[in-house]
Coordinates of C-alpha atoms in Angstrom, one line a residue:
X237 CA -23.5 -16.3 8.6
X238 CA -20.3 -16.0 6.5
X239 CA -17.3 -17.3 8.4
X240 CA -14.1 -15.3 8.3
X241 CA -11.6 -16.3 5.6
X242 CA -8.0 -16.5 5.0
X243 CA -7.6 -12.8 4.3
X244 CA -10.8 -10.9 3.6
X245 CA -13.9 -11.8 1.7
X246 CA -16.4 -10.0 -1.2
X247 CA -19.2 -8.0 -0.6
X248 CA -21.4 -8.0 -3.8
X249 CA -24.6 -8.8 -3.7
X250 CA -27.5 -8.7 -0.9
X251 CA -28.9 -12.1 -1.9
X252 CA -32.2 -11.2 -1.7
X253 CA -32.7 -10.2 2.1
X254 CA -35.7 -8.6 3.0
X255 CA -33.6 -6.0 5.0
X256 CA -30.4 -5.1 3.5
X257 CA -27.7 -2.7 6.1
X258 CA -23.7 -2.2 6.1
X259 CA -21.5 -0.8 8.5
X260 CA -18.0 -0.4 9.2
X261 CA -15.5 -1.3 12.4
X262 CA -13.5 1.7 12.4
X263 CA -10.1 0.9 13.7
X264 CA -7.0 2.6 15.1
X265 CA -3.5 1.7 16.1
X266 CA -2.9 3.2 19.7
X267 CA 0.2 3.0 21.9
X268 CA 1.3 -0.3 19.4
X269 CA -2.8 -2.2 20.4
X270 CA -5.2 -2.5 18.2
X271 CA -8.6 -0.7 18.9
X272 CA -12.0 -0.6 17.9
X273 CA -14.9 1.8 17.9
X274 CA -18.6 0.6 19.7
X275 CA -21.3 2.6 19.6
X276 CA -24.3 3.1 22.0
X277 CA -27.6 2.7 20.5
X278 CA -30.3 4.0 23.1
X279 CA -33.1 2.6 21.1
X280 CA -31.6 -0.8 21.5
X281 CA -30.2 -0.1 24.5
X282 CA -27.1 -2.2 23.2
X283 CA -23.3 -1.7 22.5
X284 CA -23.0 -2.5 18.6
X285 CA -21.0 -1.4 15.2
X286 CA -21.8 1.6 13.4
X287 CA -24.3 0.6 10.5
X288 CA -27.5 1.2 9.4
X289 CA -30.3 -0.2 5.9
X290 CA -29.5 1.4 2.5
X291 CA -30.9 4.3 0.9
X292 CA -33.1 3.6 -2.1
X293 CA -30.5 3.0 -5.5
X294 CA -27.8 3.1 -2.5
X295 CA -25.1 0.0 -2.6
X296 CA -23.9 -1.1 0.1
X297 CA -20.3 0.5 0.6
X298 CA -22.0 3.8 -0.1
X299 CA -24.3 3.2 2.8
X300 CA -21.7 1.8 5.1
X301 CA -19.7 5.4 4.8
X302 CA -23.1 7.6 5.5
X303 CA -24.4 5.7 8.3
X304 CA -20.9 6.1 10.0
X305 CA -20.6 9.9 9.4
X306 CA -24.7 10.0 10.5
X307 CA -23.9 8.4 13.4
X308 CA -20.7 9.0 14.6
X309 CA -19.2 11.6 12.1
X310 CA -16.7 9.9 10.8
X311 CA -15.5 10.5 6.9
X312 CA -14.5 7.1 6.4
X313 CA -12.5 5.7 3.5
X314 CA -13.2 1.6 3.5
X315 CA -10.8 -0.3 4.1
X316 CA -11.3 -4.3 3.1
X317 CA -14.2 -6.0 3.5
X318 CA -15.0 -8.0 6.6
X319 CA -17.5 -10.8 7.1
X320 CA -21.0 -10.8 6.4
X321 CA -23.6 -11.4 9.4
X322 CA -26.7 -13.1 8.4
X323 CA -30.2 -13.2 11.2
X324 CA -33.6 -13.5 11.5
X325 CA -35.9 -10.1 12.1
X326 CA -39.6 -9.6 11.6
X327 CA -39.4 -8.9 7.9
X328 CA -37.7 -11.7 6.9
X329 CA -33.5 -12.2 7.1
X330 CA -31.6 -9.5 7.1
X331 CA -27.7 -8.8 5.6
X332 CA -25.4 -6.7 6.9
X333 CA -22.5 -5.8 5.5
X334 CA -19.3 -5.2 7.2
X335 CA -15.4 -3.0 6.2
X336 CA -13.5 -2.0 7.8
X337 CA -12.3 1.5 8.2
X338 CA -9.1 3.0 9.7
X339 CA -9.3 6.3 11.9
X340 CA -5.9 8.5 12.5
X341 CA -7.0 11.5 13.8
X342 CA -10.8 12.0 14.0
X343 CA -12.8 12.0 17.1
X344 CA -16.2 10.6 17.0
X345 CA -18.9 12.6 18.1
X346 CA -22.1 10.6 18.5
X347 CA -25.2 12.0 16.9
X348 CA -27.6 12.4 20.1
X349 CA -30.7 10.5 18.3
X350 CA -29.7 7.0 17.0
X351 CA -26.3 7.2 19.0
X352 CA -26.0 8.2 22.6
X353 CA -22.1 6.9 23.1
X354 CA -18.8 5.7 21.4
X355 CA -15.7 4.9 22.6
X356 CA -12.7 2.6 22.3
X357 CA -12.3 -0.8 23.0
X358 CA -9.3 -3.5 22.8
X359 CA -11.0 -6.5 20.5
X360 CA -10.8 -8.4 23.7
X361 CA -13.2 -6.1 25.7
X362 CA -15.1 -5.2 22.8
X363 CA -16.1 -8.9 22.8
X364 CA -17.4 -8.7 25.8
X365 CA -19.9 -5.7 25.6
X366 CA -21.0 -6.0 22.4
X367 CA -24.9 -6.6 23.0
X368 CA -25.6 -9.0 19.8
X369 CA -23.2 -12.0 19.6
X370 CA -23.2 -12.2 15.7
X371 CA -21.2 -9.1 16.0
X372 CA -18.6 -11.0 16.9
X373 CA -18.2 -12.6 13.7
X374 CA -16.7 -9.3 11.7
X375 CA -14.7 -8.6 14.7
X376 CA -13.2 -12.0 14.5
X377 CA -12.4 -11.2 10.8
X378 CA -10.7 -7.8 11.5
X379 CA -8.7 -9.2 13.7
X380 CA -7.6 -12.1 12.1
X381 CA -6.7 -9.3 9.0
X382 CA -4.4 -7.4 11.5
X383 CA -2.9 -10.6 12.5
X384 CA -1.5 -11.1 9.5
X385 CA -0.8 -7.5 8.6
X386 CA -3.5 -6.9 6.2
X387 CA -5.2 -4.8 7.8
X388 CA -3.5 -1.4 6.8
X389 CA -4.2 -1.4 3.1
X390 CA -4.9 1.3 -0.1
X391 CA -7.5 1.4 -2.5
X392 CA -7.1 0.5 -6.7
X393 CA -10.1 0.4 -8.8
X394 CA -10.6 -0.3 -12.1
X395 CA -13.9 1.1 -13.6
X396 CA -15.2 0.3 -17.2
X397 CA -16.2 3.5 -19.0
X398 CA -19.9 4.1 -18.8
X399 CA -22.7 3.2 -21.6
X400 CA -21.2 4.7 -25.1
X401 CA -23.1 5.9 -28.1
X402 CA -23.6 2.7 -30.0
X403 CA -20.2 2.2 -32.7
X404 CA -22.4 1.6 -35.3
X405 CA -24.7 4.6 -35.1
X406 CA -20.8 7.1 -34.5
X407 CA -19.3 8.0 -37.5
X408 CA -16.5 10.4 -36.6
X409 CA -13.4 9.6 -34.8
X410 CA -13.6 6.1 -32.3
X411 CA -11.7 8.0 -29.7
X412 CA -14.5 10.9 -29.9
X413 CA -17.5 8.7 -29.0
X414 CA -19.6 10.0 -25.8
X415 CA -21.7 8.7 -23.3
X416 CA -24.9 7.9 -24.1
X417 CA -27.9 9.1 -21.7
X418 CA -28.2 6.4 -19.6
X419 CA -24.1 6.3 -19.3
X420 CA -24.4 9.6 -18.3
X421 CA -26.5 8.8 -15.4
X422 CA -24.2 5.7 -14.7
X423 CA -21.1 8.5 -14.5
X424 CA -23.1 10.2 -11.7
X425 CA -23.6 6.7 -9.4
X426 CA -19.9 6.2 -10.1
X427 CA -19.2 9.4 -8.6
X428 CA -21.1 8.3 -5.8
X429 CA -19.7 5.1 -5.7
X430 CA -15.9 5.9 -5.6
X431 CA -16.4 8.3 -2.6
X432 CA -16.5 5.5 -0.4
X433 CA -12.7 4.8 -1.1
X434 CA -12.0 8.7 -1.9
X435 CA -9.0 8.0 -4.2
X436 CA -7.7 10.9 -4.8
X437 CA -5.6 10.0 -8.1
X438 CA -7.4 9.0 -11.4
X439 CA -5.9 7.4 -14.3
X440 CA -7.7 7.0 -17.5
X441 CA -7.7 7.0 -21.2
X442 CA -8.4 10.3 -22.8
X443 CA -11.1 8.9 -25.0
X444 CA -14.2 10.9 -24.4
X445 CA -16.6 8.2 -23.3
X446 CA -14.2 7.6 -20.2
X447 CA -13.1 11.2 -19.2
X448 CA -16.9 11.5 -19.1
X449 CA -17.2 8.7 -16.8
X450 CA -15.1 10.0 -14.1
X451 CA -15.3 13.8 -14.7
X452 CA -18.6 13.5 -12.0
X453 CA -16.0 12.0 -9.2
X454 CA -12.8 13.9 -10.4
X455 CA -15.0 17.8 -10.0
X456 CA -16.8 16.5 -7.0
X457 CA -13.4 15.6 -5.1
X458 CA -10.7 17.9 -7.0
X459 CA -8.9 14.5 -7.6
X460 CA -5.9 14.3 -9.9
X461 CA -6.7 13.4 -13.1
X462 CA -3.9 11.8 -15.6
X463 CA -5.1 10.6 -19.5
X464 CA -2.4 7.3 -20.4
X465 CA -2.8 6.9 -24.2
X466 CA -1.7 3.2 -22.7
X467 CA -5.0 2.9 -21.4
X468 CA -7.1 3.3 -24.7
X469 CA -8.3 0.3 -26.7
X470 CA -6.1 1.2 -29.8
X471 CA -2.5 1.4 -27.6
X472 CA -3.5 -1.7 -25.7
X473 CA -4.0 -3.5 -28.6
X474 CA -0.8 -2.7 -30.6
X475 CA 1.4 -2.5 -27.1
X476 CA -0.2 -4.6 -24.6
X477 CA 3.4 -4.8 -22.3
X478 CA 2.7 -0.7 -22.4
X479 CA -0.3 -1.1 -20.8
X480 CA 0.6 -3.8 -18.3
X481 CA 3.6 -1.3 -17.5
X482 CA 1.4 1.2 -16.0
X483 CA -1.1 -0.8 -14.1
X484 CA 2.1 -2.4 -12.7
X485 CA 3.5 1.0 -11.8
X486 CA 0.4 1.9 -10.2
X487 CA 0.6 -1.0 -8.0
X488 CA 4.2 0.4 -7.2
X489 CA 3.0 3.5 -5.7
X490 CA 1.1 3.1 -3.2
X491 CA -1.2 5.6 -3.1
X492 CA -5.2 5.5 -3.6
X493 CA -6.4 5.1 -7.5
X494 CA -8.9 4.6 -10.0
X495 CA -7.9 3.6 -13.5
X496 CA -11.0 4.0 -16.1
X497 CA -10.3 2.3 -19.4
X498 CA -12.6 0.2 -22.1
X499 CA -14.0 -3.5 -21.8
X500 CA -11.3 -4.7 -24.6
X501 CA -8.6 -3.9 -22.2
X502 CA -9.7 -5.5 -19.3
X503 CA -8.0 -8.5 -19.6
X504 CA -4.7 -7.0 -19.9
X505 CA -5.3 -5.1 -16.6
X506 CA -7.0 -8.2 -14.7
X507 CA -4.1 -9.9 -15.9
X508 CA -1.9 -7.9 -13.8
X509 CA -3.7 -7.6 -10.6
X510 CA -4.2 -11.7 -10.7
X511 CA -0.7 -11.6 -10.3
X512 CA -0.5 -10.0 -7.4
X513 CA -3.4 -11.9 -6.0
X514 CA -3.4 -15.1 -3.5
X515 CA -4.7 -17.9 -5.3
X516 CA -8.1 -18.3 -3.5
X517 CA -8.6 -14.3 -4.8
X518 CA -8.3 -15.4 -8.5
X519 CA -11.9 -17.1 -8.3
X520 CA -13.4 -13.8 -7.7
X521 CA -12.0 -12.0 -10.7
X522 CA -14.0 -11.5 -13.6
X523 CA -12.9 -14.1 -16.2
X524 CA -15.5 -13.9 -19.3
X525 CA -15.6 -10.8 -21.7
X526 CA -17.3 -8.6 -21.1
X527 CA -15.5 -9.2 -17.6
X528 CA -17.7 -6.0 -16.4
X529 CA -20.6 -4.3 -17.5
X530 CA -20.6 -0.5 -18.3
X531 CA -20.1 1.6 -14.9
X532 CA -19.0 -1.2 -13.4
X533 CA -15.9 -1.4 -10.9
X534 CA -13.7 -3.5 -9.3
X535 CA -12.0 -2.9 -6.3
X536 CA -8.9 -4.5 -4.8
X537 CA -7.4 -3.4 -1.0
X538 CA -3.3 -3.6 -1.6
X539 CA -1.2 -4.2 1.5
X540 CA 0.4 -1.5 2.8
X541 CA 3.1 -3.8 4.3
X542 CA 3.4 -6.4 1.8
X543 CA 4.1 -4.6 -1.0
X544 CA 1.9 -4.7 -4.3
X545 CA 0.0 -8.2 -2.4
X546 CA -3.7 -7.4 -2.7
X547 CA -5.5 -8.9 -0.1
X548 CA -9.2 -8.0 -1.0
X549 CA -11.3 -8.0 -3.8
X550 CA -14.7 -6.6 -4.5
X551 CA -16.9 -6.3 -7.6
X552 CA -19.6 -2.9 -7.7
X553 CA -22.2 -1.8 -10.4
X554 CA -23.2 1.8 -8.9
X555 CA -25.9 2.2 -11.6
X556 CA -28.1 -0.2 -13.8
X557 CA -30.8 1.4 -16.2

């Protein structure tokens, strides 16, 4: 069972479970208290989090947002991750993975079959129902979060540009390069992958082989799309400041993003969000080229009331052929 930390912790990897689930504790500010949604589960006949196992080729934020709306019908963006419960069932161990995710508006409406009741709970009484005690371990953690105001965050992700055409087998312009087959595919899981934080602003270079990495996500949400010439391998290289400039001013918005740009740049843009990082965050950052492998994404929560502090760190690969 992973113990809370200082701020929030990385979901990455299932370490070999035999049963791997993930789940979110939707949250809500109400009347100034923080709240918290339990579910009903009649099969159990306990009080417990929304969650439920992956999908086959699922990861895990991906199933943490469709068991919620299954269950409960919530579209949920995730907010940062929480801790990871660890315990014993038939199979083998099983993982489940834990984010929180905040609710404004939205009513839950329980699903009938797998849930028979929700409703809202102060942590203090949610303690006390919920039927299996290492649910108390995430709650712990999201509390802890809204203790020290990191709770309310936004969403930046930096994806690497899906698998390319090899360089040596392109002879026409660098910048004109496509996907290959298999980075096609990848484009498609990272279209499923980035719905789980629905940004709804995307910032990439205009080379082909990364418009045609988030084209899947940008049609499938009607997200924003911008093309930074700062973002491609031949500006970053000449003007690295440029390019450090808009990650920065990304950071200074505020609002939900993914940035798509090519492995050589990566350390420029790493660079940038180390500094806005708490030092026991730098250890998960990707330090060795390639830093991430094509398709892959990193995500990092930023404070909504600590300006530009990023509080979370997570590391996905939607797709690996």
């Amino acid at each position: 069972m992973a113990p809370p930390t200082e701020e929030a912790t990385t979901a990455t990897a299932t370490g070999g479970a035999a049963v791997v689930a993930a789940g979110t504790l939707c949250w809500r500010i109400e009347k100034g208290a923080l709240e918290v949604l339990i579910i009903h589960r009649p099969r159990y006949h306990d009080w417990s989090w929304p969650k439920g196992k992956l999908d086959p080729g699922e990861t895990t934020p991906e199933c943490a947002v469709r068991e919620t709306f299954e269950e409960v019908g919530l579209s949920v963006r995730l907010g940062i991750p929480l801790a990871t419960i660890n315990y014993p069932v038939n199979s083998g161990d099983k993982v489940v993975y834990y984010w929180a995710a905040r609710i404004e508006r939205a009513t839950p409406v329980p699903d009938g079959t797998e849930v028979d009741g929700a409703r809202w709970a102060s942590p203090e009484e949610a303690r006390t129902v919920l039927s299996n005690p290492t649910d108390v371990v995430p709650l712990d953690s999201l509390i802890e979060a809204h203790r020290a105001r990191n709770l309310q965050t936004w969403p930046l992700i930096v994806v690497r540009h899906a698998k390319a055409k090899p360089r040596s087998s392109w002879s026409r312009a660098e910048g004109e390069r496509p996907l290959a087959a298999t980075g096609r595919r990848q484009a498609t899981a990272v279209s499923r992958l980035l719905q789980a934080w629905t940004p709804e602003r995307v910032v990439s270079s205009p080379w082909v082989r990364c418009v045609q990495t988030i084209s899947p996500y940008v049609k499938q949400r009607s997200a924003k799309l911008k093309l930074l010439d700062a973002l491609t391998e031949h500006d970053a290289k000449r003007k690295p400041a440029r390019t450090r400039a808009v990650i920065e001013r990304l950071l200074d918005k505020r609002r939900p993003v993914a940035i798509c740009t090519h492995r050589p740049v990566l350390p420029l843009v790493l660079s940038v969000l180390r500094g806005h990082m708490p030092g026991h965050l730098h250890e998960l950052l990707p330090v060795e080229d390639p830093h991430l492998a094509p398709g892959e994404a990193v995500i990092c929560q930023v404070s909504s009331a600590n300006q530009g502090r990023i509080v979370s760190m997570e590391q996905f690969r939607a797709y690996d052929d």
